[in-house]
mmCIF file of C-alpha atoms in Angstrom:
data_model
loop_
_atom_site.group_PDB
_atom_site.id
_atom_site.type_symbol
_atom_site.label_atom_id
_atom_site.label_comp_id
_atom_site.label_asym_id
_atom_site.label_seq_id
_atom_site.Cartn_x
_atom_site.Cartn_y
_atom_site.Cartn_z
ATOM 1 C CA MET A 1309 77.115 -31.003 -34.775
ATOM 2 C CA LYS A 1310 79.641 -33.136 -32.887
ATOM 3 C CA LEU A 1311 80.206 -31.721 -29.404
ATOM 4 C CA PHE A 1312 82.188 -34.565 -27.900
ATOM 5 C CA ASP A 1313 83.786 -37.862 -28.737
ATOM 6 C CA TRP A 1314 80.869 -40.239 -28.150
ATOM 7 C CA LYS A 1315 83.040 -43.340 -28.654
ATOM 8 C CA ARG A 1316 85.273 -42.311 -25.831
ATOM 9 C CA ARG A 1317 82.278 -41.291 -23.710
ATOM 10 C CA GLU A 1318 80.585 -44.683 -24.005
ATOM 11 C CA ALA A 1319 83.754 -46.766 -23.750
ATOM 12 C CA ASP A 1320 84.374 -48.634 -20.522
ATOM 13 C CA GLU A 1321 87.671 -47.235 -19.245
ATOM 14 C CA SER A 1322 87.217 -48.245 -15.608
ATOM 15 C CA ALA A 1323 89.745 -51.079 -15.860
ATOM 16 C CA PHE A 1324 92.693 -48.884 -16.727
ATOM 17 C CA ALA A 1325 91.562 -45.288 -16.096
ATOM 18 C CA THR A 1326 91.128 -45.071 -12.325
ATOM 19 C CA VAL A 1327 92.725 -42.326 -10.329
ATOM 20 C CA ASP A 1328 95.034 -44.800 -8.600
ATOM 21 C CA SER A 1329 96.185 -46.650 -11.726
ATOM 22 C CA VAL A 1330 96.802 -43.689 -14.080
ATOM 23 C CA VAL A 1331 99.825 -41.466 -13.688
ATOM 24 C CA PHE A 1332 98.865 -38.130 -15.207
ATOM 25 C CA THR A 1333 101.510 -36.646 -17.451
ATOM 26 C CA GLU A 1334 101.404 -33.878 -20.045
ATOM 27 C CA ASP A 1335 100.853 -36.296 -22.917
ATOM 28 C CA ASN A 1336 97.832 -38.139 -21.458
ATOM 29 C CA LEU A 1337 95.911 -35.166 -19.996
ATOM 30 C CA ARG A 1338 92.707 -34.301 -21.823
ATOM 31 C CA PRO A 1339 89.525 -32.456 -20.831
ATOM 32 C CA ALA A 1340 86.315 -34.273 -19.968
ATOM 33 C CA PRO A 1341 84.074 -35.050 -22.939
ATOM 34 C CA GLY A 1342 81.705 -32.171 -23.705
ATOM 35 C CA SER A 1343 83.493 -29.641 -21.473
ATOM 36 C CA LYS A 1344 85.270 -27.915 -24.381
ATOM 37 C CA GLN A 1345 83.122 -26.332 -27.078
ATOM 38 C CA LYS A 1346 84.107 -24.419 -30.180
ATOM 39 C CA LYS A 1347 83.591 -20.677 -30.260
ATOM 40 C CA LYS A 1348 80.292 -19.638 -31.853
ATOM 41 C CA ARG A 1349 80.877 -17.951 -35.230
ATOM 42 C CA LYS A 1350 78.030 -15.457 -35.378
ATOM 43 C CA GLY A 1351 76.623 -14.060 -38.603
ATOM 44 C CA ARG A 1352 77.765 -16.927 -40.866
ATOM 45 C CA GLY A 1353 74.436 -18.067 -42.332
ATOM 46 C CA ILE A 1354 71.073 -19.192 -40.962
ATOM 47 C CA SER A 1355 71.964 -22.869 -40.741
ATOM 48 C CA ALA A 1356 74.660 -22.076 -38.177
ATOM 49 C CA GLY A 1357 71.999 -21.015 -35.656
ATOM 50 C CA GLN A 1358 73.458 -17.573 -34.980
ATOM 51 C CA GLY A 1359 73.241 -16.175 -38.510
ATOM 52 C CA ALA A 1360 71.829 -12.901 -39.862
ATOM 53 C CA THR A 1361 70.905 -11.000 -36.672
ATOM 54 C CA CYS A 1362 73.409 -12.959 -34.518
ATOM 55 C CA GLY A 1363 70.857 -13.549 -31.744
ATOM 56 C CA PHE A 1364 70.117 -9.846 -31.202
ATOM 57 C CA GLY A 1365 66.616 -9.867 -32.728
ATOM 58 C CA MET A 1366 65.253 -7.777 -35.551
ATOM 59 C CA ARG A 1367 65.040 -4.194 -34.320
ATOM 60 C CA GLY A 1368 65.519 -2.016 -31.295
ATOM 61 C CA GLN A 1369 68.232 -0.148 -29.438
ATOM 62 C CA LYS A 1370 69.857 -3.333 -28.155
ATOM 63 C CA SER A 1371 70.334 -4.721 -31.664
ATOM 64 C CA ARG A 1372 72.242 -1.663 -32.963
ATOM 65 C CA ALA A 1373 75.996 -1.226 -33.009
ATOM 66 C CA GLY A 1374 77.640 0.459 -30.037
ATOM 67 C CA ARG A 1375 76.626 0.365 -26.414
ATOM 68 C CA PRO A 1376 72.827 0.137 -26.023
ATOM 69 C CA ALA A 1377 72.544 2.611 -23.107
ATOM 70 C CA ARG A 1378 74.963 4.352 -20.789
ATOM 71 C CA PRO A 1379 75.994 2.646 -17.526
ATOM 72 C CA GLY A 1380 73.355 3.105 -14.826
ATOM 73 C CA PHE A 1381 70.580 4.077 -17.289
ATOM 74 C CA GLU A 1382 67.240 2.563 -16.287
ATOM 75 C CA GLY A 1383 65.075 3.543 -19.249
ATOM 76 C CA GLY A 1384 64.076 6.967 -17.978
ATOM 77 C CA GLN A 1385 63.229 5.798 -14.448
ATOM 78 C CA GLN A 1386 65.190 7.626 -11.757
ATOM 79 C CA PRO A 1387 68.392 5.537 -11.584
ATOM 80 C CA LEU A 1388 69.754 4.019 -8.397
ATOM 81 C CA TYR A 1389 72.764 6.327 -8.188
ATOM 82 C CA ARG A 1390 70.384 9.323 -8.135
ATOM 83 C CA ARG A 1391 67.781 7.792 -5.798
ATOM 84 C CA ILE A 1392 70.145 7.274 -2.857
ATOM 85 C CA PRO A 1393 71.303 10.315 -0.828
ATOM 86 C CA LYS A 1394 74.770 11.776 -1.180
ATOM 87 C CA LEU A 1395 77.353 11.471 1.569
ATOM 88 C CA ARG A 1396 78.607 15.006 1.964
ATOM 89 C CA GLY A 1397 82.174 16.046 2.715
ATOM 90 C CA ARG A 1398 85.570 14.582 1.921
ATOM 91 C CA PRO A 1399 85.916 10.793 2.198
ATOM 92 C CA LEU A 1400 88.004 10.968 5.384
ATOM 93 C CA GLY A 1401 86.956 14.416 6.529
ATOM 94 C CA PRO A 1402 84.384 15.668 9.041
ATOM 95 C CA GLY A 1403 81.065 13.851 8.957
ATOM 96 C CA HIS A 1404 82.671 10.545 8.040
ATOM 97 C CA LYS A 1405 84.133 7.818 10.214
ATOM 98 C CA ARG A 1406 87.550 9.298 10.974
ATOM 99 C CA VAL A 1407 87.791 11.744 13.880
ATOM 100 C CA ILE A 1408 90.114 14.684 13.219
ATOM 101 C CA TYR A 1409 92.018 16.107 16.177
ATOM 102 C CA ASN A 1410 94.096 19.241 16.643
ATOM 103 C CA PRO A 1411 97.529 17.833 17.670
ATOM 104 C CA ILE A 1412 99.241 19.426 20.701
ATOM 105 C CA LYS A 1413 102.874 18.448 21.283
ATOM 106 C CA LEU A 1414 104.229 17.415 24.661
ATOM 107 C CA ASP A 1415 106.683 20.319 24.968
ATOM 108 C CA VAL A 1416 103.734 22.791 24.969
ATOM 109 C CA LEU A 1417 102.773 21.374 28.393
ATOM 110 C CA ASN A 1418 106.063 22.694 29.860
ATOM 111 C CA ALA A 1419 104.453 26.164 30.054
ATOM 112 C CA ALA A 1420 102.164 24.905 32.851
ATOM 113 C CA ALA A 1421 103.225 25.063 36.482
ATOM 114 C CA GLU A 1422 104.254 21.808 38.127
ATOM 115 C CA GLY A 1423 101.419 19.937 39.816
ATOM 116 C CA SER A 1424 98.701 21.977 38.059
ATOM 117 C CA THR A 1425 95.710 20.896 35.980
ATOM 118 C CA VAL A 1426 96.200 21.530 32.255
ATOM 119 C CA THR A 1427 93.201 22.196 30.010
ATOM 120 C CA ILE A 1428 92.960 23.787 26.578
ATOM 121 C CA GLU A 1429 91.719 27.022 28.221
ATOM 122 C CA SER A 1430 94.715 27.200 30.573
ATOM 123 C CA LEU A 1431 97.136 26.745 27.652
ATOM 124 C CA LEU A 1432 95.375 29.512 25.701
ATOM 125 C CA GLU A 1433 95.578 31.862 28.734
ATOM 126 C CA GLN A 1434 99.314 31.252 29.075
ATOM 127 C CA LYS A 1435 99.727 31.953 25.297
ATOM 128 C CA ALA A 1436 101.290 28.507 24.861
ATOM 129 C CA LEU A 1437 98.776 27.837 22.081
ATOM 130 C CA THR A 1438 96.806 29.815 19.545
ATOM 131 C CA LYS A 1439 93.117 28.944 19.230
ATOM 132 C CA SER A 1440 92.205 26.491 16.470
ATOM 133 C CA THR A 1441 88.800 27.493 15.107
ATOM 134 C CA LYS A 1442 88.431 24.707 12.528
ATOM 135 C CA VAL A 1443 89.081 21.614 14.680
ATOM 136 C CA PRO A 1444 87.302 21.604 18.064
ATOM 137 C CA LEU A 1445 88.889 18.380 19.409
ATOM 138 C CA ASN A 1446 92.419 18.323 20.818
ATOM 139 C CA LYS A 1447 94.871 15.457 21.210
ATOM 140 C CA ILE A 1448 98.172 15.342 23.085
ATOM 141 C CA VAL A 1449 100.830 13.785 20.848
ATOM 142 C CA GLY A 1450 104.426 12.901 21.520
ATOM 143 C CA GLY A 1451 106.908 15.519 20.372
ATOM 144 C CA GLY A 1452 109.650 17.244 22.298
ATOM 145 C CA GLU A 1453 110.662 16.643 25.913
ATOM 146 C CA LEU A 1454 108.254 16.950 28.847
ATOM 147 C CA THR A 1455 109.986 18.527 31.856
ATOM 148 C CA ALA A 1456 106.986 19.583 34.002
ATOM 149 C CA LYS A 1457 106.161 17.077 36.730
ATOM 150 C CA GLY A 1458 102.884 16.042 38.343
ATOM 151 C CA LEU A 1459 100.556 17.485 35.699
ATOM 152 C CA THR A 1460 96.884 16.491 35.448
ATOM 153 C CA VAL A 1461 96.143 16.861 31.735
ATOM 154 C CA GLN A 1462 92.513 17.039 30.580
ATOM 155 C CA MET A 1463 92.177 16.550 26.805
ATOM 156 C CA HIS A 1464 89.942 14.751 24.315
ATOM 157 C CA ALA A 1465 92.575 12.124 23.409
ATOM 158 C CA PHE A 1466 96.172 11.036 24.053
ATOM 159 C CA THR A 1467 98.637 9.005 22.025
ATOM 160 C CA ALA A 1468 100.298 6.065 23.769
ATOM 161 C CA SER A 1469 103.715 7.752 23.819
ATOM 162 C CA ALA A 1470 102.286 11.001 25.249
ATOM 163 C CA ARG A 1471 100.354 9.134 27.953
ATOM 164 C CA GLU A 1472 103.515 7.212 28.873
ATOM 165 C CA ALA A 1473 105.572 10.419 29.129
ATOM 166 C CA ILE A 1474 102.986 12.254 31.284
ATOM 167 C CA GLU A 1475 102.456 9.323 33.652
ATOM 168 C CA GLY A 1476 106.217 8.724 33.739
ATOM 169 C CA ASN A 1477 106.665 12.249 35.129
ATOM 170 C CA GLY A 1478 104.163 11.595 37.929
ATOM 171 C CA GLY A 1479 101.146 13.092 36.138
ATOM 172 C CA SER A 1480 97.788 11.742 35.059
ATOM 173 C CA CYS A 1481 95.789 11.794 31.826
ATOM 174 C CA VAL A 1482 92.055 12.551 31.962
ATOM 175 C CA VAL A 1483 89.998 11.999 28.805
ATOM 176 C CA ILE A 1484 87.168 14.529 28.490
ATOM 177 C CA SER A 1485 83.919 14.260 26.536
ATOM 178 C CA PRO A 1486 83.935 15.967 23.110
ATOM 179 C CA THR A 1487 80.435 17.380 23.704
ATOM 180 C CA THR A 1488 80.218 18.309 27.397
ATOM 181 C CA GLY A 1489 83.895 18.620 28.327
ATOM 182 C CA ALA A 1490 83.291 16.545 31.471
ATOM 183 C CA PRO A 1491 85.794 13.799 32.389
ATOM 184 C CA VAL A 1492 84.956 10.432 30.864
ATOM 185 C CA THR A 1493 85.315 7.333 33.000
ATOM 186 C CA GLU A 1494 87.325 4.824 30.962
ATOM 187 C CA GLU A 1495 85.813 1.344 31.067
#
């Protein structure tokens, strides 16, 4: 079986076939000897090397037609996808990496008196908000116009635009801990 042009392989082409001397064009490009092989024609007689059983052996599940076993099947052993624990919940929901907040718009803070401290409890007392039972964390987001001045707002998180609006009106933003509710010192 002739895999490559042995005459060309053994010929001394160094005099005229250097990288500097040859200008490669479409008509003189050719692959390296032995790099291109013909496709194996299986099942075309025993002298071809891949005849009769086509390299699959005599018997067994892997020699039959069709897929030998389903994806992930490990021969009856507990497969990997069943050995590892499940990650419960929705891919971006609670229990995963993303933190979900209950958004509170800026114009809700207008219900508070000027110069007062605003917490989630004070907003619920003033009936500015209804209690969210599903999401325990609250975040002040930009939305509407903030008219109250000098507010000290204590919440779990603030957006950049909300923080800018509160501090622009002479107030301050205090981030509180999601577990204890105590103010967190920002480092």
